[in-house]
Short mmCIF file of C-alpha atoms in Angstrom, two decimals:
data_model
loop_
_atom_site.label_atom_id
_atom_site.label_comp_id
_atom_site.label_asym_id
_atom_site.label_seq_id
_atom_site.Cartn_x
_atom_site.Cartn_y
_atom_site.Cartn_z
CA MET N 1124 -25.89 -5.09 -48.08
CA SER N 1125 -24.30 -2.68 -50.58
CA THR N 1126 -20.73 -3.14 -51.75
CA ARG N 1127 -19.67 0.05 -49.94
CA SER N 1128 -21.32 -0.90 -46.63
CA GLY N 1129 -19.95 -4.42 -46.90
CA ALA N 1130 -16.44 -3.04 -47.34
CA SER N 1131 -16.96 -0.80 -44.31
CA GLU N 1132 -18.05 -3.80 -42.23
CA MET N 1133 -14.94 -5.70 -43.21
CA THR N 1134 -12.74 -2.69 -42.42
CA ARG N 1135 -14.13 -2.42 -38.91
CA ALA N 1136 -13.83 -6.18 -38.41
CA ARG N 1137 -10.20 -6.03 -39.50
CA ALA N 1138 -9.61 -3.21 -36.98
CA VAL N 1139 -10.65 -5.59 -34.18
CA LEU N 1140 -8.25 -8.27 -35.42
CA ALA N 1141 -5.47 -5.70 -35.80
CA ALA N 1142 -5.87 -4.51 -32.20
CA VAL N 1143 -5.54 -8.06 -30.89
CA ARG N 1144 -2.63 -8.76 -33.22
CA ALA N 1145 -0.76 -5.73 -31.86
CA MET N 1146 -1.09 -7.00 -28.29
CA CYS N 1147 -0.06 -10.53 -29.31
CA ARG N 1148 3.10 -9.21 -30.90
CA THR N 1149 4.28 -7.87 -27.52
CA PHE N 1150 4.19 -11.24 -25.72
CA MET N 1151 4.07 -14.06 -28.27
CA ASP N 1152 7.78 -14.82 -28.61
CA LYS N 1153 8.43 -14.90 -24.88
CA ASP N 1154 5.37 -17.00 -24.01
CA ARG N 1155 5.81 -19.40 -26.92
CA MET N 1156 9.41 -20.11 -25.93
CA ALA N 1157 8.41 -20.54 -22.28
CA ALA N 1158 5.43 -22.74 -23.24
CA LYS N 1159 3.16 -20.45 -21.22
CA PRO N 1160 -0.48 -20.55 -22.36
CA TRP N 1161 -2.66 -17.47 -22.67
CA LEU N 1162 -5.72 -17.57 -20.41
CA VAL N 1163 -8.83 -15.90 -21.86
CA ALA N 1164 -11.73 -14.93 -19.58
CA VAL N 1165 -14.93 -15.73 -21.51
CA SER N 1166 -18.37 -14.91 -20.15
CA GLY N 1167 -20.18 -15.88 -23.33
CA GLY N 1168 -21.08 -12.29 -24.21
CA VAL N 1169 -20.21 -10.92 -27.63
CA ASP N 1170 -17.09 -9.08 -26.41
CA SER N 1171 -15.33 -12.10 -24.90
CA VAL N 1172 -16.50 -14.42 -27.71
CA VAL N 1173 -14.93 -12.09 -30.27
CA LEU N 1174 -11.72 -11.83 -28.24
CA LEU N 1175 -11.42 -15.62 -28.08
CA HIS N 1176 -12.19 -15.96 -31.79
CA THR N 1177 -9.50 -13.44 -32.79
CA LEU N 1178 -6.87 -15.17 -30.65
CA CYS N 1179 -7.79 -18.53 -32.17
CA THR N 1180 -7.76 -17.05 -35.68
CA LEU N 1181 -4.25 -15.75 -35.05
CA ARG N 1182 -3.09 -19.00 -33.44
CA PRO N 1183 -1.15 -20.29 -36.51
CA TRP N 1184 0.82 -17.04 -36.38
CA HIS N 1185 1.49 -16.56 -32.65
CA GLN N 1186 1.63 -20.31 -31.86
CA VAL N 1187 0.85 -19.82 -28.17
CA PRO N 1188 -1.51 -22.33 -26.51
CA ILE N 1189 -4.88 -20.89 -25.47
CA ALA N 1190 -6.96 -21.79 -22.43
CA VAL N 1191 -10.32 -20.41 -21.34
CA VAL N 1192 -11.81 -19.71 -17.92
CA HIS N 1193 -15.53 -19.15 -17.43
CA VAL N 1194 -16.67 -17.98 -13.99
CA HIS N 1195 -20.06 -19.34 -12.94
CA HIS N 1196 -21.42 -17.03 -10.22
CA GLY N 1197 -24.68 -18.92 -9.79
CA LEU N 1198 -26.54 -15.64 -9.39
CA ARG N 1199 -28.91 -15.98 -12.38
CA ALA N 1200 -31.10 -18.73 -13.76
CA ALA N 1201 -29.25 -18.54 -17.10
CA ALA N 1202 -25.83 -19.17 -15.54
CA ASP N 1203 -25.85 -22.92 -16.30
CA GLU N 1204 -26.86 -22.31 -19.92
CA GLU N 1205 -24.07 -19.73 -20.34
CA ALA N 1206 -21.50 -22.17 -18.96
CA ARG N 1207 -22.65 -24.87 -21.40
CA PHE N 1208 -22.46 -22.36 -24.27
CA VAL N 1209 -18.86 -21.44 -23.44
CA GLU N 1210 -17.87 -25.09 -23.12
CA GLY N 1211 -19.40 -25.83 -26.53
CA LEU N 1212 -17.66 -22.85 -28.10
CA CYS N 1213 -14.31 -23.99 -26.72
CA ARG N 1214 -14.83 -27.52 -28.09
CA ARG N 1215 -15.50 -26.11 -31.56
CA LEU N 1216 -12.41 -23.89 -31.38
CA GLY N 1217 -10.22 -26.64 -29.93
CA VAL N 1218 -9.23 -24.95 -26.67
CA ASP N 1219 -9.34 -26.17 -23.07
CA CYS N 1220 -12.07 -24.68 -20.90
CA SER N 1221 -12.28 -24.46 -17.11
CA VAL N 1222 -15.64 -23.55 -15.57
CA GLN N 1223 -15.06 -22.09 -12.13
CA ARG N 1224 -18.11 -22.13 -9.85
CA VAL N 1225 -17.93 -19.44 -7.19
CA SER N 1226 -20.15 -18.21 -4.39
CA LEU N 1227 -20.36 -14.81 -2.78
CA GLU N 1228 -21.01 -16.64 0.47
CA SER N 1229 -17.32 -17.50 0.55
CA ILE N 1230 -16.57 -13.89 1.49
CA PRO N 1231 -16.61 -13.30 5.26
CA PRO N 1232 -19.41 -10.91 6.28
CA GLN N 1233 -16.97 -8.28 7.54
CA GLU N 1234 -15.27 -8.16 4.12
CA ARG N 1235 -18.37 -7.77 1.95
CA ARG N 1236 -18.72 -4.56 -0.06
CA GLY N 1237 -21.83 -5.01 -2.15
CA LEU N 1238 -22.96 -7.35 -4.92
CA GLU N 1239 -20.90 -5.88 -7.76
CA ALA N 1240 -17.66 -5.53 -5.77
CA ASP N 1241 -18.02 -8.99 -4.22
CA ALA N 1242 -18.72 -10.62 -7.59
CA ARG N 1243 -15.68 -8.86 -9.03
CA ARG N 1244 -13.55 -10.16 -6.18
CA VAL N 1245 -14.56 -13.82 -6.43
CA ARG N 1246 -14.31 -13.64 -10.22
CA ARG N 1247 -10.75 -12.34 -10.07
CA GLU N 1248 -9.80 -14.96 -7.46
CA ALA N 1249 -11.19 -17.71 -9.71
CA ILE N 1250 -9.23 -16.41 -12.68
CA VAL N 1251 -6.03 -16.28 -10.62
CA ARG N 1252 -6.56 -19.88 -9.45
CA THR N 1253 -7.07 -21.05 -13.02
CA ALA N 1254 -4.00 -19.18 -14.25
CA GLU N 1255 -1.91 -20.90 -11.59
CA ALA N 1256 -3.39 -24.27 -12.50
CA VAL N 1257 -2.63 -23.97 -16.24
CA GLY N 1258 0.68 -22.15 -15.79
CA ALA N 1259 -0.42 -18.92 -17.48
CA GLU N 1260 1.20 -15.55 -16.84
CA ARG N 1261 -1.06 -13.60 -19.21
CA VAL N 1262 -4.83 -13.08 -18.74
CA TRP N 1263 -6.82 -11.65 -21.65
CA LEU N 1264 -9.92 -9.57 -20.94
CA ALA N 1265 -12.46 -8.12 -23.38
CA HIS N 1266 -12.90 -4.52 -22.19
CA HIS N 1267 -13.36 -2.11 -25.11
CA ALA N 1268 -13.55 1.62 -25.83
CA ASP N 1269 -17.17 1.97 -24.71
CA ASP N 1270 -16.29 0.27 -21.41
CA GLN N 1271 -13.64 2.96 -21.06
CA VAL N 1272 -16.26 5.70 -21.47
CA GLU N 1273 -18.49 4.08 -18.85
CA THR N 1274 -15.65 3.61 -16.40
CA ILE N 1275 -14.35 7.19 -16.62
CA LEU N 1276 -17.85 8.68 -16.32
CA LEU N 1277 -18.61 6.41 -13.38
CA ARG N 1278 -15.43 7.42 -11.57
CA LEU N 1279 -16.05 11.08 -12.34
CA ILE N 1280 -19.50 10.85 -10.78
CA ARG N 1281 -18.30 8.96 -7.71
CA GLY N 1282 -15.10 10.95 -7.32
CA ALA N 1283 -11.61 9.82 -8.27
CA SER N 1284 -8.00 10.89 -8.45
CA LEU N 1285 -6.15 11.55 -11.69
CA GLU N 1286 -5.14 7.89 -11.68
CA GLY N 1287 -8.79 6.85 -11.47
CA LEU N 1288 -9.84 9.27 -14.20
CA SER N 1289 -7.17 7.83 -16.49
CA GLY N 1290 -9.48 4.84 -16.89
CA ILE N 1291 -8.74 1.22 -17.72
CA ARG N 1292 -5.12 0.38 -18.54
CA PRO N 1293 -4.36 -1.85 -21.55
CA GLN N 1294 -1.77 -3.73 -19.49
CA VAL N 1295 -1.62 -4.14 -15.70
CA ARG N 1296 0.77 -6.31 -13.71
CA ILE N 1297 -0.87 -7.60 -10.51
CA GLY N 1298 0.19 -10.51 -8.35
CA GLY N 1299 2.52 -12.14 -10.87
CA LEU N 1300 -0.03 -11.94 -13.70
CA THR N 1301 -0.26 -9.51 -16.60
CA TRP N 1302 -3.88 -8.56 -17.32
CA LEU N 1303 -4.31 -7.58 -20.97
CA ARG N 1304 -7.14 -5.65 -22.63
CA PRO N 1305 -6.37 -5.58 -26.35
CA LEU N 1306 -9.85 -4.38 -27.41
CA LEU N 1307 -9.63 -0.98 -25.71
CA PRO N 1308 -8.91 0.77 -29.05
CA VAL N 1309 -12.15 -0.54 -30.64
CA THR N 1310 -15.81 0.15 -29.91
CA ARG N 1311 -18.72 -2.07 -29.01
CA ALA N 1312 -20.08 -1.46 -32.53
CA ASP N 1313 -16.79 -2.62 -34.08
CA ILE N 1314 -16.96 -5.83 -32.03
CA ALA N 1315 -20.57 -6.42 -33.06
CA ARG N 1316 -19.56 -5.99 -36.72
CA TYR N 1317 -16.77 -8.54 -36.29
CA ALA N 1318 -19.23 -11.03 -34.79
CA ALA N 1319 -21.69 -10.45 -37.63
CA VAL N 1320 -19.05 -10.85 -40.35
CA HIS N 1321 -17.86 -14.14 -38.85
CA GLY N 1322 -21.30 -15.43 -37.86
CA LEU N 1323 -20.46 -15.75 -34.17
CA ASP N 1324 -23.16 -16.65 -31.66
CA HIS N 1325 -23.12 -15.34 -28.13
CA VAL N 1326 -25.34 -15.14 -25.05
CA GLU N 1327 -27.01 -12.05 -23.62
CA ASP N 1328 -26.94 -11.22 -19.93
CA GLU N 1329 -30.47 -9.99 -19.25
CA SER N 1330 -29.28 -8.05 -16.20
CA ASN N 1331 -27.43 -5.69 -18.54
CA GLN N 1332 -30.81 -4.27 -19.59
CA SER N 1333 -31.65 -3.05 -16.09
CA VAL N 1334 -31.00 0.64 -15.48
CA ASP N 1335 -30.74 0.18 -11.70
CA PRO N 1336 -26.94 -0.19 -11.53
CA LEU N 1337 -25.36 3.20 -12.22
CA ARG N 1338 -23.06 1.75 -14.89
CA ASN N 1339 -26.03 0.34 -16.78
CA PHE N 1340 -27.86 3.67 -16.48
CA LEU N 1341 -24.89 5.42 -18.07
CA ARG N 1342 -24.67 2.79 -20.82
CA LEU N 1343 -28.37 2.71 -21.68
CA GLU N 1344 -29.53 6.26 -20.98
CA ILE N 1345 -26.72 8.80 -20.81
CA ILE N 1346 -24.01 7.71 -23.24
CA PRO N 1347 -26.41 7.29 -26.22
CA ARG N 1348 -27.56 10.90 -25.68
CA LEU N 1349 -23.97 12.08 -25.53
CA LYS N 1350 -23.19 10.26 -28.77
CA GLU N 1351 -26.02 12.14 -30.48
CA ARG N 1352 -23.97 15.30 -29.90
CA GLN N 1353 -20.55 13.71 -30.16
CA PRO N 1354 -20.62 10.59 -32.39
CA SER N 1355 -16.91 9.95 -31.84
CA LEU N 1356 -17.27 10.01 -28.05
CA ALA N 1357 -15.54 6.67 -27.48
CA GLN N 1358 -12.54 7.61 -29.62
CA THR N 1359 -12.26 11.02 -27.96
CA VAL N 1360 -12.40 9.56 -24.46
CA ALA N 1361 -9.90 6.86 -25.43
CA GLU N 1362 -7.43 9.48 -26.65
CA THR N 1363 -7.95 11.57 -23.51
CA SER N 1364 -7.39 8.47 -21.40
CA ARG N 1365 -4.08 7.78 -23.11
CA VAL N 1366 -2.93 11.37 -22.45
CA ILE N 1367 -3.90 11.19 -18.78
CA GLN N 1368 -2.26 7.79 -18.38
CA ALA N 1369 1.04 9.16 -19.73
CA GLU N 1370 0.93 12.14 -17.36
CA ASP N 1371 -0.15 9.92 -14.48
CA LEU N 1372 2.85 7.66 -15.12
CA HIS N 1373 5.19 10.64 -14.76
CA LEU N 1374 3.54 11.69 -11.48
CA ALA N 1375 3.71 8.10 -10.23
CA GLU N 1376 7.47 8.07 -10.80
CA GLU N 1377 7.84 11.38 -8.95
CA ALA N 1378 5.71 10.03 -6.10
CA GLN N 1379 7.94 6.96 -5.80
CA ALA N 1380 10.90 9.29 -5.29
CA VAL N 1381 9.01 11.16 -2.54
CA PHE N 1382 8.04 7.83 -0.97
CA ARG N 1383 11.67 6.72 -0.83
CA ARG N 1384 12.75 10.02 0.78
CA ALA N 1385 9.95 10.45 3.30
CA ILE N 1386 8.63 7.00 4.22
CA THR N 1387 10.16 3.86 5.68
CA LEU N 1388 8.59 0.42 5.92
CA SER N 1389 9.28 -2.16 8.60
CA GLY N 1390 7.06 -5.23 8.56
CA ALA N 1391 3.46 -4.19 9.19
CA ARG N 1392 4.43 -0.62 10.02
CA GLY N 1393 5.10 2.46 7.94
CA VAL N 1394 6.65 5.67 9.24
CA ILE N 1395 6.25 9.03 7.53
CA ASP N 1396 8.84 11.71 8.19
CA VAL N 1397 6.58 14.74 8.44
CA PRO N 1398 9.05 17.55 7.54
CA THR N 1399 10.28 15.64 4.49
CA LEU N 1400 6.79 14.86 3.21
CA ARG N 1401 5.72 18.47 3.73
CA GLU N 1402 8.44 19.60 1.33
CA ALA N 1403 6.72 17.74 -1.55
CA PRO N 1404 3.84 19.21 -3.59
CA VAL N 1405 0.40 18.28 -2.29
CA ALA N 1406 -0.32 15.98 -5.23
CA LEU N 1407 2.84 13.97 -4.53
CA GLN N 1408 2.11 13.91 -0.80
CA ARG N 1409 -1.18 12.17 -1.51
CA ARG N 1410 0.35 9.72 -3.93
CA ALA N 1411 3.18 8.80 -1.54
CA ILE N 1412 0.67 8.15 1.24
CA LYS N 1413 -1.43 6.02 -1.11
CA ILE N 1414 1.66 3.98 -2.04
CA LEU N 1415 2.31 3.43 1.67
CA LEU N 1416 -1.25 2.27 2.38
CA TYR N 1417 -1.24 -0.22 -0.48
CA CYS N 1418 2.23 -1.49 0.46
CA LEU N 1419 1.09 -2.18 4.01
CA THR N 1420 -2.12 -3.93 2.97
CA SER N 1421 -1.06 -5.64 -0.26
CA LYS N 1422 -1.02 -9.02 1.48
CA GLY N 1423 -4.43 -8.55 3.04
CA SER N 1424 -7.53 -10.54 2.11
CA PRO N 1425 -8.69 -8.34 0.57
CA SER N 1426 -6.75 -5.10 0.58
CA PRO N 1427 -9.00 -2.15 1.49
CA ASP N 1428 -10.06 0.19 -1.31
CA TRP N 1429 -8.14 3.29 -0.28
CA THR N 1430 -10.17 6.35 -1.23
CA PHE N 1431 -9.28 10.02 -1.48
CA ALA N 1432 -10.89 10.58 1.93
CA HIS N 1433 -8.62 7.99 3.57
CA VAL N 1434 -5.47 9.37 1.97
CA GLU N 1435 -6.40 12.97 2.76
CA SER N 1436 -7.12 12.17 6.41
CA VAL N 1437 -3.54 10.90 6.78
CA ARG N 1438 -2.13 13.88 4.88
CA LEU N 1439 -3.96 16.33 7.13
CA LEU N 1440 -2.28 14.71 10.14
CA CYS N 1441 0.96 15.66 8.44
CA VAL N 1442 0.25 19.29 7.49
CA ARG N 1443 -1.56 20.39 10.63
CA ASN N 1444 0.51 21.92 13.41
CA ALA N 1445 -0.81 19.65 16.17
CA PRO N 1446 2.04 17.42 17.44
CA SER N 1447 -0.27 14.46 18.04
CA GLY N 1448 -3.49 12.95 16.77
CA PHE N 1449 -4.72 9.88 14.97
CA VAL N 1450 -7.20 8.61 12.38
CA ASP N 1451 -8.67 5.13 12.24
CA LEU N 1452 -8.61 3.55 8.79
CA PRO N 1453 -10.41 0.58 7.18
CA GLY N 1454 -9.20 -2.93 7.90
CA GLY N 1455 -8.18 -2.18 11.49
CA TRP N 1456 -5.36 0.23 10.58
CA ARG N 1457 -4.49 3.46 12.37
CA ALA N 1458 -2.35 6.46 11.43
CA GLU N 1459 -0.96 8.32 14.45
CA ARG N 1460 0.96 11.58 14.55
CA ARG N 1461 3.86 11.47 16.99
CA TYR N 1462 5.56 14.84 16.74
CA HIS N 1463 7.40 14.89 13.42
CA ARG N 1464 6.52 11.29 12.52
CA ILE N 1465 3.29 9.59 11.48
CA VAL N 1466 3.17 5.88 12.24
CA VAL N 1467 0.74 3.73 10.23
CA GLU N 1468 0.21 0.30 11.72
CA PRO N 1469 -2.56 -2.07 12.89
CA ALA N 1470 -4.59 -0.37 15.61
CA GLY N 1471 -3.18 -1.16 19.03
CA ALA N 1472 0.21 -2.32 17.74
CA GLY N 1473 3.32 -0.87 19.28
CA ARG N 1474 1.49 0.96 22.08
CA THR N 1475 2.93 0.22 25.49
CA ALA N 1476 0.52 0.65 28.36
CA PRO N 1477 2.21 2.13 31.46
CA ASP N 1478 1.56 -1.02 33.47
CA SER N 1479 3.41 -3.14 30.93
CA VAL N 1480 6.77 -1.70 31.98
CA ARG N 1481 6.27 -2.96 35.51
CA ARG N 1482 7.87 -6.18 34.35
CA PHE N 1483 11.11 -4.19 33.98
CA GLU N 1484 12.45 -4.61 37.49
CA PRO N 1485 14.89 -1.97 38.73
CA ILE N 1486 18.48 -3.09 38.20
CA ARG N 1487 21.49 -2.43 40.42
CA TRP N 1488 24.31 -2.26 37.91
CA MET N 1489 27.66 -3.11 39.45
CA LEU N 1490 30.21 -0.87 37.76
CA ALA N 1491 33.50 -2.23 36.46
CA ASP N 1492 35.73 -1.64 33.49
CA GLY N 1493 34.06 -3.27 30.49
CA ALA N 1494 30.78 -4.02 32.31
CA THR N 1495 27.73 -3.89 30.03
CA LEU N 1496 24.04 -3.41 30.72
CA ASP N 1497 21.16 -4.44 28.46
CA TRP N 1498 17.81 -2.72 29.04
CA PRO N 1499 14.60 -3.68 27.22
CA GLY N 1500 12.81 -1.25 24.94
CA ALA N 1501 9.11 -0.42 24.77
CA GLY N 1502 6.78 -3.01 23.29
CA ASP N 1503 7.45 -6.66 22.64
CA GLU N 1504 9.92 -6.45 19.78
CA GLY N 1505 12.90 -7.19 22.05
CA ALA N 1506 15.00 -4.35 20.62
CA GLY N 1507 16.41 -2.31 23.50
CA TRP N 1508 19.35 -0.46 24.97
CA ARG N 1509 22.96 -1.40 25.64
CA PHE N 1510 25.41 0.52 27.80
CA VAL N 1511 29.09 -0.04 28.57
CA CYS N 1512 31.15 1.19 31.52
CA ARG N 1513 34.81 2.18 31.08
CA ARG N 1514 37.47 3.45 33.46
CA TRP N 1515 38.03 7.20 33.34
CA SER N 1516 41.06 9.14 34.46
CA ALA N 1517 41.70 12.86 34.64
CA GLY N 1518 43.84 12.82 31.54
CA ASP N 1519 41.00 11.45 29.41
CA GLY N 1520 39.00 14.68 29.36
CA LEU N 1521 35.23 15.03 29.44
CA GLN N 1522 34.41 15.00 25.75
CA GLY N 1523 31.10 13.28 25.15
CA SER N 1524 27.51 13.79 24.11
CA ARG N 1525 24.11 13.51 25.74
CA TRP N 1526 24.53 9.76 25.27
CA THR N 1527 27.56 9.68 27.62
CA LEU N 1528 27.64 9.86 31.44
CA PHE N 1529 30.71 10.74 33.54
CA ILE N 1530 30.48 9.86 37.26
CA PRO N 1531 32.80 9.32 40.22
CA ARG N 1532 34.19 5.88 40.96
CA TRP N 1533 31.02 4.59 42.61
CA PRO N 1534 30.44 0.85 43.06
CA PHE N 1535 27.03 0.81 41.35
CA LEU N 1536 24.16 2.71 39.73
CA ASP N 1537 20.45 1.97 39.92
CA VAL N 1538 18.60 1.76 36.59
CA ARG N 1539 14.82 1.68 36.56
CA PRO N 1540 11.73 2.38 34.42
CA GLY N 1541 9.36 5.29 34.93
CA GLU N 1542 7.45 6.15 38.07
CA THR N 1543 4.72 8.65 38.83
CA GLY N 1544 5.69 12.26 39.57
CA GLU N 1545 9.37 11.97 38.68
CA ARG N 1546 11.58 15.06 38.68
CA ILE N 1547 15.22 15.83 37.86
CA ALA N 1548 17.53 18.73 38.73
CA PRO N 1549 18.92 19.52 35.24
CA LEU N 1550 22.51 20.61 34.84
CA GLY N 1551 22.67 24.32 34.07
CA MET N 1552 19.30 25.10 35.66
CA THR N 1553 18.03 25.95 39.12
CA GLY N 1554 15.26 23.97 40.71
CA THR N 1555 13.84 20.76 39.31
CA LYS N 1556 11.86 19.76 36.23
CA LYS N 1557 9.24 17.10 35.68
CA LEU N 1558 10.45 14.23 33.54
CA GLN N 1559 7.14 14.51 31.69
CA ASP N 1560 8.21 18.01 30.59
CA VAL N 1561 11.66 16.76 29.59
CA PHE N 1562 10.05 14.16 27.32
CA VAL N 1563 7.61 16.67 25.84
CA ASP N 1564 10.35 19.23 25.14
CA ALA N 1565 12.43 16.56 23.41
CA LYS N 1566 9.36 15.34 21.48
CA VAL N 1567 9.77 11.76 22.69
CA PRO N 1568 6.71 9.74 21.58
CA ARG N 1569 4.39 8.97 24.49
CA GLU N 1570 4.62 5.19 24.15
CA LEU N 1571 8.42 5.26 24.64
CA ARG N 1572 8.58 7.30 27.85
CA ALA N 1573 7.72 4.78 30.54
CA ALA N 1574 10.42 2.31 29.46
CA TRP N 1575 13.11 4.98 28.97
CA PRO N 1576 15.96 4.02 31.35
CA ARG N 1577 16.51 6.26 34.38
CA PHE N 1578 20.02 6.16 35.87
CA ALA N 1579 19.84 7.02 39.57
CA ARG N 1580 21.82 7.00 42.81
CA MET N 1581 20.43 7.30 46.31
CA GLY N 1582 16.97 7.77 44.84
CA GLU N 1583 17.91 10.79 42.71
CA ILE N 1584 17.84 10.59 38.90
CA LEU N 1585 21.24 11.42 37.41
CA TRP N 1586 20.72 10.83 33.72
CA LEU N 1587 18.16 10.18 31.01
CA PRO N 1588 20.31 8.96 28.09
CA GLY N 1589 20.20 11.37 25.19
CA LEU N 1590 17.96 13.84 27.05
CA VAL N 1591 19.23 15.39 30.25
CA ARG N 1592 21.99 15.16 32.92
CA ALA N 1593 21.40 16.16 36.54
CA ARG N 1594 23.64 18.75 38.20
CA HIS N 1595 24.62 16.42 41.02
CA GLY N 1596 26.90 13.40 40.95
CA LEU N 1597 29.39 15.23 38.72
CA LEU N 1598 33.10 14.65 38.52
CA THR N 1599 35.09 17.36 40.31
CA PRO N 1600 38.63 18.69 39.76
CA ARG N 1601 39.70 16.63 42.76
CA ASP N 1602 38.60 13.36 41.06
CA SER N 1603 41.50 11.56 39.44
CA ALA N 1604 39.46 8.48 38.54
CA GLY N 1605 35.87 7.76 37.64
CA TRP N 1606 33.60 5.96 35.21
CA ARG N 1607 32.51 6.75 31.67
CA VAL N 1608 29.17 5.18 30.60
CA ASP N 1609 28.42 5.16 26.86
CA THR N 1610 25.24 4.27 25.02
CA LEU N 1611 26.12 1.59 22.47
CA LEU N 1612 22.63 0.77 21.28
CA ARG N 1613 19.11 2.08 21.61
CA PRO N 1614 15.81 1.09 19.97
CA ASP N 1615 15.37 2.46 16.46
CA PHE N 1616 12.09 4.21 17.35
CA ASP N 1617 11.13 4.25 13.65
CA GLY N 1618 13.35 7.21 12.83
CA ALA N 1619 15.50 9.60 14.81
CA PHE N 1620 13.75 12.38 16.68
CA MET N 1621 17.09 13.25 18.28
CA PRO N 1622 20.75 12.55 17.47
CA ARG N 1623 21.88 8.95 17.46
CA PRO N 1624 24.41 7.71 20.06
CA GLY N 1625 27.84 9.00 19.19
CA THR N 1626 26.57 12.35 17.86
CA ALA N 1627 26.02 15.63 19.65
#
């Protein structure tokens, strides 16, 4: 080796150490004071061996304990030998090593997504378990600049959003852990030079030489040809990735603002306010919907991989003029358009079959000053209606809203759920109108209609709270006394499609 080439080798090796040092500087003081070890994922390949060696080399400086996790998938004959190699390496470097044996068979059949995705899942779960066991909050991974090239090309071929095309992030906070990738600024060649300078052994995964997986095909066949035309490909892609990540961060912040304005969460249900979401640019509409889907499924095992197609199917429910419709989503979820709302919830949740309201027996409400009536809402949540009766006299006036009923001093009213073929004689109109048409005109979601309380007397419907008053059973100028019935409470219905009680 010439003096000049030897100096170049050392320069590139120092670049690897410098990249790791820069990441250490961000976390070392906090983790050292908290006595939190750093967990390094080591496969035994050259990338992870170099990462571990740099962290151990810098140990007198950062003074943070180091622990290693090696995930044994049991998929290849060499897996036992690789585990023994990593254990031996850790003994020589004086760090604790945990070998985690995993099996793809642990994944339920309905949750399997292919060999690569399943292996990635069980590997991540094993790392998380080890981090919890050793008390680590930081996980160090050995992805580098050439991995970034492969990832971005792979996502470009398969289709991805701007977030996906931004590539691998140097720091990601997931599930209480910070996943760190300090080697992203350096190339595979730089890492190999570091290993050569320091005489580091490593193991080779023979499956990496197969061109069958698309990632391997890109690595072995396509990227070398691209580097013939563009030798600095990895550096160029890395710089582009950093630019996209910065712009993506800005869009993510804007999308969070749209999410807060247009979407509400309640347990395992999300509700999109269609007019509000439509006001946002299309790009932010998609991002807000994606935030919603991941919020709803973040506690799943595992959370579905929400693709552009899934997000767009929900968005199209929003922008189309049809007042109803639905799309079924992975993991048993459904998005359903209900006039100017879209409800995203587990399929079948919150839908009240007409027969289910039969348990709501008609009630004869005996009227008296201060008498209250509680009426159940749709579904099984228990949230419902509450009404109160008050004395009325001629001097009180008739100021009220659609949520208020004025009637003569009758002894009682009948309150009941829906029946087939119902009609009402609306105040201000001639003839009668189907209640079905009243609900449609008011854009009341279908699943709420059957349980909506009907106030009746002598078999005739007088009032649907908030919707319509009949033209009979009115107070007359001759009435000096009567009753005033006010709506105190009604189910939330995931967002107002009409004024709340107490408003016009």
